[in-house]
Short mmCIF file of C-alpha atoms in Angstrom, two decimals:
data_model
loop_
_atom_site.label_atom_id
_atom_site.label_comp_id
_atom_site.label_asym_id
_atom_site.label_seq_id
_atom_site.Cartn_x
_atom_site.Cartn_y
_atom_site.Cartn_z
CA MET A 10 -16.84 -13.35 17.94
CA ILE A 11 -15.03 -11.28 15.37
CA VAL A 12 -16.40 -12.23 12.46
CA ILE A 13 -14.55 -10.78 8.66
CA VAL A 14 -16.94 -10.76 6.29
CA ASP A 15 -16.03 -11.94 3.06
CA TYR A 16 -17.95 -10.53 0.22
CA LYS A 17 -15.42 -12.08 -2.43
CA MET A 18 -13.76 -8.30 -2.11
CA GLY A 19 -9.68 -8.53 -2.25
CA ASN A 20 -7.33 -11.02 -0.22
CA LEU A 21 -8.56 -10.60 3.47
CA GLY A 22 -5.20 -12.58 5.04
CA SER A 23 -3.53 -8.86 6.34
CA ILE A 24 -6.76 -8.66 8.83
CA THR A 25 -6.77 -11.76 10.26
CA ASN A 26 -3.34 -11.29 10.63
CA ILE A 27 -2.94 -8.44 12.61
CA ILE A 28 -5.94 -9.33 14.54
CA LYS A 29 -4.00 -12.43 15.54
CA LYS A 30 -1.07 -10.06 16.27
CA VAL A 31 -3.23 -7.67 19.09
CA GLY A 32 -4.42 -11.04 20.69
CA TYR A 33 -7.42 -11.70 19.28
CA GLN A 34 -8.69 -14.33 16.76
CA SER A 35 -11.64 -13.65 13.96
CA VAL A 36 -13.39 -15.68 11.59
CA VAL A 37 -13.51 -15.36 7.63
CA SER A 38 -17.47 -15.78 6.65
CA SER A 39 -19.37 -14.97 4.44
CA ASP A 40 -22.53 -17.19 6.24
CA VAL A 41 -25.62 -15.40 7.14
CA GLU A 42 -26.04 -17.77 10.60
CA VAL A 43 -21.93 -17.34 11.32
CA ILE A 44 -22.74 -13.18 10.91
CA LYS A 45 -25.41 -13.37 13.05
CA LYS A 46 -23.17 -14.82 15.72
CA ALA A 47 -20.45 -12.18 15.92
CA THR A 48 -20.00 -9.55 18.83
CA LYS A 49 -17.78 -7.55 16.19
CA LEU A 50 -18.19 -6.96 12.42
CA ILE A 51 -15.08 -5.95 9.91
CA LEU A 52 -16.53 -4.94 6.45
CA PRO A 53 -13.04 -4.70 4.68
CA GLY A 54 -12.72 -4.28 1.00
CA VAL A 55 -10.84 -3.22 -2.09
CA GLY A 56 -12.16 -2.65 -5.40
CA SER A 57 -15.32 -1.14 -7.54
CA PHE A 58 -18.15 0.23 -5.61
CA ASP A 59 -20.56 -1.24 -7.69
CA LYS A 60 -19.34 -4.59 -7.72
CA ALA A 61 -19.32 -4.74 -3.56
CA MET A 62 -22.75 -4.04 -3.42
CA GLN A 63 -23.83 -5.92 -6.19
CA ASN A 64 -21.42 -9.07 -4.29
CA LEU A 65 -23.12 -8.43 -0.82
CA LYS A 66 -26.65 -9.05 -2.34
CA GLU A 67 -25.77 -11.59 -4.49
CA LEU A 68 -25.14 -13.66 -1.22
CA GLU A 69 -27.69 -12.32 0.61
CA LEU A 70 -26.03 -10.65 3.32
CA ILE A 71 -27.62 -7.14 3.03
CA GLY A 72 -30.50 -8.61 5.73
CA ALA A 73 -28.69 -10.73 7.80
CA LEU A 74 -26.20 -6.96 8.07
CA ASN A 75 -29.01 -4.09 7.84
CA GLU A 76 -30.42 -6.72 11.44
CA LYS A 77 -27.15 -6.84 13.17
CA VAL A 78 -25.88 -3.51 13.04
CA ILE A 79 -29.01 -0.88 12.73
CA ILE A 80 -31.30 -3.50 14.98
CA GLN A 81 -28.71 -5.16 17.39
CA LYS A 82 -26.04 -2.12 17.32
CA THR A 83 -23.23 -4.71 16.99
CA PRO A 84 -19.80 -2.69 15.73
CA ILE A 85 -19.13 -3.08 12.77
CA LEU A 86 -15.51 -1.32 10.77
CA GLY A 87 -15.51 -0.67 7.33
CA ILE A 88 -12.29 -0.71 6.11
CA CYS A 89 -11.12 1.42 2.68
CA LEU A 90 -13.71 0.36 0.21
CA GLY A 91 -16.04 -1.69 3.32
CA MET A 92 -15.86 2.30 4.70
CA GLN A 93 -17.69 3.76 1.46
CA LEU A 94 -20.17 1.05 1.65
CA LEU A 95 -21.50 2.81 4.94
CA GLY A 96 -22.88 6.34 3.04
CA ASN A 97 -25.14 6.86 0.48
CA TYR A 98 -23.39 6.12 -2.93
CA SER A 99 -20.26 6.52 -4.11
CA GLU A 100 -19.42 9.38 -7.66
CA GLU A 101 -17.35 5.51 -8.75
CA GLY A 102 -21.33 3.71 -9.32
CA ASN A 103 -24.85 3.93 -9.67
CA VAL A 104 -25.67 1.62 -7.26
CA SER A 105 -26.72 3.34 -3.78
CA GLY A 106 -24.96 2.67 -0.90
CA LEU A 107 -25.87 0.70 2.27
CA GLY A 108 -26.97 4.12 3.99
CA TRP A 109 -26.35 3.48 8.02
CA ILE A 110 -24.20 6.96 7.64
CA ASP A 111 -24.60 10.12 5.83
CA ALA A 112 -21.85 10.71 3.36
CA GLU A 113 -21.16 10.51 0.22
CA ILE A 114 -18.27 8.98 -1.74
CA LYS A 115 -16.26 11.35 -4.02
CA LYS A 116 -13.43 11.04 -6.30
CA PHE A 117 -11.00 13.16 -5.49
CA GLN A 118 -10.69 16.54 -7.50
CA LEU A 119 -6.90 17.24 -7.76
CA LYS A 120 -7.05 19.67 -11.13
CA SER A 121 -5.69 22.67 -9.13
CA PHE A 122 -2.23 20.53 -7.46
CA PRO A 123 -0.94 18.80 -10.98
CA GLU A 124 2.45 17.47 -8.44
CA LEU A 125 -0.75 15.41 -6.87
CA LYS A 126 -1.63 11.68 -7.82
CA VAL A 127 -4.36 9.60 -7.63
CA PRO A 128 -4.72 6.92 -5.92
CA HIS A 129 -3.23 9.04 -3.32
CA MET A 130 -1.53 6.00 -2.48
CA GLY A 131 1.31 5.61 0.80
CA TRP A 132 1.22 7.30 3.99
CA ASN A 133 -0.55 10.19 5.12
CA GLU A 134 -0.85 12.41 8.57
CA VAL A 135 -4.95 11.72 9.75
CA LEU A 136 -5.92 14.10 12.80
CA ILE A 137 -8.15 12.95 15.80
CA PRO A 138 -10.11 16.33 16.66
CA ASN A 139 -12.36 14.48 19.10
CA SER A 140 -11.74 11.41 21.28
CA HIS A 141 -13.72 8.40 20.63
CA PRO A 142 -13.15 4.93 21.69
CA LEU A 143 -11.22 4.06 18.29
CA CYS A 144 -9.07 6.48 18.97
CA GLU A 145 -7.68 6.36 22.25
CA ASN A 146 -3.89 6.28 23.04
CA LEU A 147 -3.41 6.91 19.27
CA PRO A 148 -1.69 10.14 18.79
CA ASP A 149 -3.31 13.43 16.92
CA PRO A 150 -1.37 13.47 14.21
CA SER A 151 -1.31 9.99 13.13
CA ARG A 152 0.61 8.30 10.58
CA PHE A 153 -1.97 5.69 8.45
CA TYR A 154 -1.13 3.72 4.81
CA PHE A 155 -4.15 4.81 2.41
CA VAL A 156 -4.57 3.71 -1.54
CA HIS A 157 -7.56 5.08 -2.73
CA SER A 158 -8.72 7.34 -5.31
CA TYR A 159 -12.12 8.64 -3.76
CA HIS A 160 -13.45 10.17 -0.34
CA ALA A 161 -16.45 10.55 2.30
CA VAL A 162 -18.13 13.72 2.36
CA CYS A 163 -20.37 13.84 5.53
CA LYS A 164 -23.21 15.46 5.52
CA ASN A 165 -22.81 16.13 9.46
CA GLN A 166 -19.98 16.93 11.08
CA THR A 167 -21.30 15.47 14.13
CA ASN A 168 -20.15 11.88 11.89
CA VAL A 169 -16.37 12.71 10.56
CA LEU A 170 -14.05 11.07 13.32
CA MET A 171 -10.92 11.63 11.63
CA LYS A 172 -9.63 14.35 9.08
CA THR A 173 -6.11 13.72 6.27
CA HIS A 174 -4.74 16.56 3.98
CA PHE A 175 -4.71 15.43 0.88
CA GLY A 176 -5.04 18.90 -1.63
CA TYR A 177 -8.11 19.44 0.91
CA ASP A 178 -9.22 18.47 3.97
CA PHE A 179 -10.97 14.59 3.29
CA ASP A 180 -13.29 12.83 6.12
CA SER A 181 -10.57 9.78 6.73
CA ALA A 182 -12.65 7.73 8.94
CA ILE A 183 -16.19 8.33 9.43
CA HIS A 184 -18.70 7.35 12.68
CA GLU A 185 -22.54 7.11 13.87
CA ASP A 186 -23.36 5.06 17.13
CA ASN A 187 -21.64 1.36 16.96
CA ILE A 188 -20.69 1.83 13.24
CA MET A 189 -17.76 3.22 12.17
CA GLY A 190 -15.27 3.50 8.91
CA VAL A 191 -11.68 4.22 8.21
CA GLN A 192 -10.67 4.72 4.72
CA PHE A 193 -6.69 3.95 5.50
CA HIS A 194 -5.75 0.56 5.89
CA PRO A 195 -5.09 -0.30 10.11
CA GLU A 196 -3.99 -4.20 8.95
CA LYS A 197 -1.04 -2.61 6.68
CA SER A 198 -0.19 0.53 9.01
CA HIS A 199 1.96 -0.65 11.91
CA LYS A 200 1.99 0.30 14.94
CA PHE A 201 -0.60 3.10 14.80
CA GLY A 202 -2.65 0.42 12.84
CA MET A 203 -2.74 -2.68 15.32
CA GLN A 204 -3.68 -0.13 18.58
CA LEU A 205 -6.71 0.99 16.11
CA ILE A 206 -7.87 -2.56 15.61
CA LYS A 207 -6.94 -3.56 19.22
CA ASN A 208 -9.63 -0.27 19.95
CA PHE A 209 -12.22 -1.66 17.37
CA ILE A 210 -11.79 -4.91 19.92
CA GLU A 211 -11.07 -4.12 22.92
CA LYS A 212 -13.10 -0.26 23.11
CA CYS A 213 -15.79 -0.39 21.20
CA MET B 24 0.12 16.19 3.73
CA LEU B 25 1.67 12.26 2.06
CA LYS B 26 4.51 11.26 3.01
CA LYS B 27 7.57 10.69 1.35
CA ARG B 28 8.49 6.58 1.44
CA ILE B 29 12.09 5.03 1.73
CA ILE B 30 11.48 1.38 0.45
CA PRO B 31 14.38 -1.21 1.70
CA CYS B 32 14.74 -3.37 -1.82
CA LEU B 33 15.36 -6.75 -0.70
CA ASP B 34 16.57 -9.81 -3.45
CA ILE B 35 15.00 -12.70 -2.37
CA LYS B 36 17.24 -16.66 -3.87
CA ASP B 37 15.84 -19.63 -3.24
CA GLY B 38 13.21 -18.15 -0.08
CA LYS B 39 16.73 -16.65 2.06
CA THR B 40 18.55 -12.64 1.97
CA VAL B 41 20.97 -12.83 -1.08
CA LYS B 42 23.36 -9.74 0.06
CA GLY B 43 25.61 -9.98 3.23
CA VAL B 44 23.42 -8.19 5.42
CA ASN B 45 25.51 -6.96 8.87
CA PHE B 46 23.01 -6.46 11.68
CA GLU B 47 23.55 -6.89 14.55
CA GLY B 48 20.67 -9.09 16.86
CA LEU B 49 19.40 -10.67 13.67
CA ILE B 50 18.45 -14.73 14.87
CA ASP B 51 19.46 -15.42 11.36
CA ALA B 52 21.24 -13.13 8.76
CA GLY B 53 19.70 -14.48 5.64
CA SER B 54 16.16 -14.77 6.41
CA PRO B 55 14.33 -12.50 5.15
CA VAL B 56 11.25 -12.77 7.61
CA GLU B 57 13.92 -11.10 9.84
CA LEU B 58 15.13 -8.50 8.17
CA ALA B 59 11.60 -7.45 6.82
CA LYS B 60 10.18 -6.78 10.64
CA ARG B 61 13.75 -5.35 11.72
CA TYR B 62 13.32 -3.27 8.78
CA ALA B 63 9.37 -2.37 9.53
CA ASP B 64 10.43 -1.95 12.99
CA GLU B 65 12.86 1.06 12.18
CA GLY B 66 10.31 3.13 10.49
CA ALA B 67 10.85 1.75 6.89
CA ASP B 68 7.42 2.40 4.97
CA GLU B 69 7.40 -0.05 2.62
CA LEU B 70 9.31 -3.34 1.33
CA VAL B 71 10.30 -4.71 -1.97
CA PHE B 72 11.19 -8.22 -2.65
CA LEU B 73 13.23 -9.08 -5.24
CA ASP B 74 13.26 -13.23 -6.67
CA ILE B 75 16.41 -13.75 -8.17
CA THR B 76 15.80 -17.96 -8.02
CA ALA B 77 15.85 -18.97 -11.74
CA THR B 78 14.07 -22.65 -11.98
CA ILE B 79 10.59 -22.41 -11.83
CA GLU B 80 10.67 -25.17 -8.74
CA LYS B 81 12.22 -22.64 -6.71
CA ARG B 82 9.06 -20.67 -7.28
CA LYS B 83 6.98 -22.22 -4.90
CA THR B 84 9.08 -21.95 -2.36
CA LEU B 85 9.05 -17.78 -3.27
CA ALA B 86 4.87 -18.72 -2.42
CA ASP B 87 5.34 -20.04 1.18
CA LEU B 88 7.74 -17.18 2.03
CA VAL B 89 5.23 -14.30 0.36
CA GLU B 90 3.18 -15.88 3.42
CA VAL B 91 4.72 -15.96 6.08
CA ILE B 92 6.32 -12.31 5.40
CA ALA B 93 2.55 -11.42 4.81
CA LYS B 94 1.80 -13.18 8.34
CA GLU B 95 5.13 -11.33 10.11
CA ILE B 96 5.22 -7.64 9.08
CA ASN B 97 2.23 -4.94 8.27
CA ILE B 98 3.01 -2.48 6.15
CA PRO B 99 2.76 -3.13 2.65
CA PHE B 100 4.94 -5.45 0.25
CA THR B 101 5.70 -5.48 -3.15
CA VAL B 102 7.47 -9.19 -4.90
CA GLY B 103 8.91 -9.14 -8.15
CA GLY B 104 11.65 -10.99 -10.16
CA GLY B 105 10.65 -13.83 -13.12
CA ILE B 106 6.36 -12.78 -12.92
CA ASN B 107 5.48 -13.94 -16.16
CA SER B 108 1.85 -14.22 -15.68
CA LEU B 109 -1.35 -13.37 -14.57
CA GLU B 110 -1.27 -16.90 -12.77
CA GLU B 111 2.01 -16.55 -10.91
CA ALA B 112 1.08 -12.35 -10.07
CA ALA B 113 -2.57 -14.27 -8.26
CA THR B 114 -0.35 -16.70 -6.13
CA LEU B 115 1.31 -14.11 -5.14
CA ILE B 116 -0.87 -11.68 -4.64
CA LEU B 117 -3.43 -14.29 -2.66
CA ARG B 118 -0.61 -15.52 -0.65
CA GLY B 119 -0.66 -11.79 0.65
CA ALA B 120 1.80 -9.78 -1.07
CA ASP B 121 0.58 -6.36 -1.56
CA LYS B 122 1.67 -5.53 -5.05
CA VAL B 123 3.84 -7.42 -7.98
CA SER B 124 6.65 -5.81 -9.81
CA LEU B 125 6.79 -6.71 -13.68
CA ASN B 126 9.75 -5.77 -15.69
CA SER B 127 11.38 -8.25 -18.47
CA SER B 128 8.06 -9.73 -18.46
CA ALA B 129 5.99 -6.54 -19.28
CA VAL B 130 8.10 -5.51 -21.81
CA LYS B 131 8.32 -8.81 -23.88
CA ARG B 132 4.74 -9.32 -23.02
CA PRO B 133 3.14 -5.48 -22.07
CA GLU B 134 -1.11 -6.90 -21.87
CA LEU B 135 -0.18 -8.79 -18.82
CA ILE B 136 0.39 -5.10 -17.13
CA GLN B 137 -3.75 -4.92 -18.46
CA GLU B 138 -4.40 -8.77 -17.18
CA ILE B 139 -2.78 -8.22 -13.63
CA ALA B 140 -4.57 -4.59 -13.06
CA GLY B 141 -7.77 -6.05 -13.98
CA GLN B 142 -8.41 -8.42 -11.57
CA PHE B 143 -6.42 -7.12 -9.04
CA GLY B 144 -6.89 -3.39 -9.19
CA SER B 145 -3.52 -0.88 -10.53
CA GLN B 146 -2.78 0.27 -6.91
CA CYS B 147 -1.06 -4.36 -7.45
CA VAL B 148 1.06 -3.30 -10.15
CA VAL B 149 4.05 -1.97 -10.43
CA VAL B 150 5.89 -1.43 -13.61
CA ALA B 151 9.81 -1.55 -12.61
CA ILE B 152 12.53 0.01 -15.30
CA ASP B 153 15.53 -0.65 -15.33
CA THR B 154 16.87 2.71 -17.95
CA LYS B 155 20.19 3.04 -19.02
CA PHE B 156 21.94 6.41 -21.28
CA THR B 157 22.76 5.27 -23.99
CA ASN B 158 24.08 7.15 -27.45
CA GLY B 159 21.75 10.23 -26.54
CA GLU B 160 18.64 9.35 -25.04
CA TRP B 161 17.09 7.55 -22.02
CA LYS B 162 16.53 3.50 -22.63
CA VAL B 163 15.07 0.70 -21.04
CA PHE B 164 16.95 -2.23 -20.29
CA VAL B 165 16.08 -6.50 -20.01
CA SER B 166 17.40 -9.25 -18.61
CA GLY B 167 19.13 -7.73 -16.11
CA GLY B 168 19.97 -5.16 -17.64
CA ARG B 169 22.21 -7.23 -20.30
CA ILE B 170 19.49 -6.34 -22.71
CA GLU B 171 19.18 -3.45 -24.40
CA THR B 172 15.64 -2.69 -25.92
CA ASP B 173 13.86 -0.38 -28.55
CA LEU B 174 12.11 1.38 -26.30
CA LYS B 175 12.84 5.44 -25.07
CA THR B 176 12.19 5.08 -21.32
CA VAL B 177 9.56 8.00 -20.98
CA ASP B 178 7.87 6.66 -23.81
CA TRP B 179 7.33 2.79 -21.99
CA ALA B 180 6.66 5.02 -19.15
CA LYS B 181 3.38 6.48 -20.46
CA LYS B 182 2.48 2.72 -21.85
CA VAL B 183 2.35 1.29 -18.42
CA GLU B 184 0.38 4.12 -17.48
CA ALA B 185 -1.59 3.69 -19.82
CA LEU B 186 -2.07 0.04 -19.02
CA GLY B 187 -2.20 -0.34 -15.66
CA ALA B 188 0.72 -0.03 -13.38
CA GLY B 189 0.02 2.09 -11.01
CA GLU B 190 3.64 3.19 -10.05
CA ILE B 191 6.79 3.05 -11.86
CA LEU B 192 9.93 1.64 -9.94
CA LEU B 193 12.39 3.65 -12.09
CA THR B 194 16.33 2.28 -11.43
CA SER B 195 18.89 3.92 -13.67
CA MET B 196 21.66 1.23 -14.33
CA ASN B 197 24.27 4.30 -14.95
CA SER B 198 23.58 5.20 -10.95
CA ASP B 199 22.99 1.74 -9.82
CA GLY B 200 25.71 0.79 -7.72
CA THR B 201 27.98 3.63 -7.67
CA LYS B 202 26.43 5.50 -4.45
CA ASN B 203 26.48 8.97 -5.69
CA GLY B 204 22.91 8.94 -5.68
CA PHE B 205 19.92 9.20 -8.43
CA GLU B 206 20.16 9.42 -11.09
CA LYS B 207 17.85 12.85 -11.05
CA SER B 208 17.34 13.74 -15.02
CA VAL B 209 15.57 10.76 -15.91
CA LEU B 210 13.33 10.84 -13.46
CA LYS B 211 12.51 14.44 -13.96
CA GLU B 212 11.87 13.65 -17.80
CA VAL B 213 9.87 10.38 -16.71
CA ILE B 214 7.73 12.06 -14.03
CA GLN B 215 6.64 14.86 -16.34
CA VAL B 216 4.97 12.45 -18.39
CA VAL B 217 2.71 10.38 -16.25
CA ASN B 218 0.22 10.43 -13.78
CA ILE B 219 1.36 7.41 -11.83
CA PRO B 220 4.02 7.91 -8.35
CA VAL B 221 7.40 7.31 -9.51
CA ILE B 222 10.04 5.45 -7.53
CA ALA B 223 13.34 6.10 -7.27
CA SER B 224 16.57 3.85 -7.61
CA GLY B 225 20.05 2.92 -8.12
CA GLY B 226 22.88 4.97 -6.53
CA ALA B 227 21.83 6.00 -3.34
CA GLY B 228 25.16 5.87 -0.81
CA SER B 229 24.14 8.40 1.80
CA LYS B 230 21.82 10.09 3.30
CA GLU B 231 22.35 13.77 0.82
CA HIS B 232 21.18 11.65 -1.75
CA PHE B 233 17.81 10.87 -0.25
CA LYS B 234 17.10 14.52 0.29
CA GLU B 235 18.73 15.95 -2.69
CA VAL B 236 16.09 13.50 -4.71
CA PHE B 237 13.20 14.86 -2.85
CA GLU B 238 14.27 18.23 -2.61
CA GLU B 239 15.20 18.48 -5.83
CA THR B 240 11.66 15.98 -8.53
CA ASN B 241 8.48 14.49 -7.00
CA VAL B 242 9.86 11.10 -7.01
CA SER B 243 6.86 9.77 -4.36
CA ALA B 244 9.06 7.49 -2.83
CA ALA B 245 13.15 6.47 -2.37
CA LEU B 246 14.72 2.20 -2.64
CA ALA B 247 17.67 1.58 -2.40
CA ALA B 248 19.57 -2.01 -0.83
CA SER B 249 23.29 -1.98 0.13
CA VAL B 250 23.29 0.81 2.38
CA PHE B 251 20.41 -0.21 4.40
CA HIS B 252 21.73 -4.00 4.37
CA PHE B 253 25.17 -3.21 5.12
CA GLY B 254 23.83 -0.23 7.81
CA GLU B 255 25.59 2.31 6.27
CA ILE B 256 22.65 4.05 6.85
CA SER B 257 19.98 3.53 9.43
CA ILE B 258 16.29 3.87 8.33
CA PRO B 259 15.97 5.92 12.08
CA ASP B 260 18.42 7.87 11.00
CA LEU B 261 17.51 8.54 7.39
CA LYS B 262 13.78 9.41 8.58
CA MET B 263 15.39 12.22 11.02
CA TYR B 264 17.63 14.02 8.93
CA LEU B 265 15.01 14.21 6.13
CA LYS B 266 12.48 15.60 8.37
CA MET B 267 14.85 17.68 9.98
CA ASN B 268 15.28 19.31 5.96
CA ASN B 269 11.81 20.03 5.57
CA ILE B 270 11.36 16.66 4.11
CA SER B 271 7.74 15.45 4.60
CA ILE B 272 8.49 12.45 6.14
CA ARG B 273 6.25 9.31 8.76
CA THR B 274 8.64 9.28 11.16
CA THR B 275 8.15 6.47 13.61
CA LEU B 276 7.55 7.90 17.84
#
């Protein structure tokens, strides 16, 4: 069972829809008992970092997620803010992240690029330096849809799954073992987005 | 590198596409969903749906339509036309719209921008500005371009950014419908004073017009309606042409 974790941070309909489009069913839930039964987890999210962590705490989901992801090694895909939560902390807030991947979330520093506007919004190229089940059948580079002002910086290059250039190169997808996160929105990225979601469901 | 976006705009009335659409192979040419799917598959980077239905009871049709569109297409889309309150915007966003576009209602009550951005984030709020060059300056017009306001376009652009708009959709009424090209002067003026993406609109008649606007201004996207609907420009052709001219564009394989 694919469970989309609902922690009241944004509209989850488009993720349900794309999963349906690639031929699977999913459940949207904030219920610990449902999350416990998941075989795949998706952690979406749009909004602010601290609010997201606070909501996860208030819904008492952090313990259950740690159990599923760290102990049982259930594959999880973080999307956008959901990816950022996988890191240690964010310059956007004061609260610690889930800390599953050794990464910091930093604001775009684009002072030397006055022509670039923040948020980084629109379609950009995603480079895939190494093969990974999540990236199967995706061309290098692929194009995905982004909307964000903060980005991940991995301490170890081994955690970098994809890279994107916006003023400078940043880590647009990160991973560690069964934990994966993408900064872009696969659910809004047409063909390549469908392929990535299909890969997560079938190969990861 | 971030890609320049090509955005077809669909006018909707009572849940149907308004402008006669001249596409072969569509099951229902009046169906915005069919047309939207077609554009998404052809490589449109985003879509804008502009509802020109006036009456309140028809508004429900729009929300229902938004839900169907969200189910069928997986590229971002904006819905605009007569959104007057946070509640109306919230309904459309919760039914699946990625962004809402405000025009006259934002001029009437600028706090609306703040309210929507505060609840859903700036990336959800597009402010559409209809502008016309009159008496030596670019001014803001409302109510479908019928009423002139006291606002200077650059001042209004700065204000909407400060209130939390995430993007500006700038339509030059001098060029709209002329097919003589986008109005680059006002685009440049606005881009210079704001830090949010600006979408060019009004005047697209040829592929060259898209190339010019991307080469000569720092617009993030260009929007057009009839040239796409009547098949005068096909999106795959346009994108290939722009790519050959070294414009950073997303091509679909």
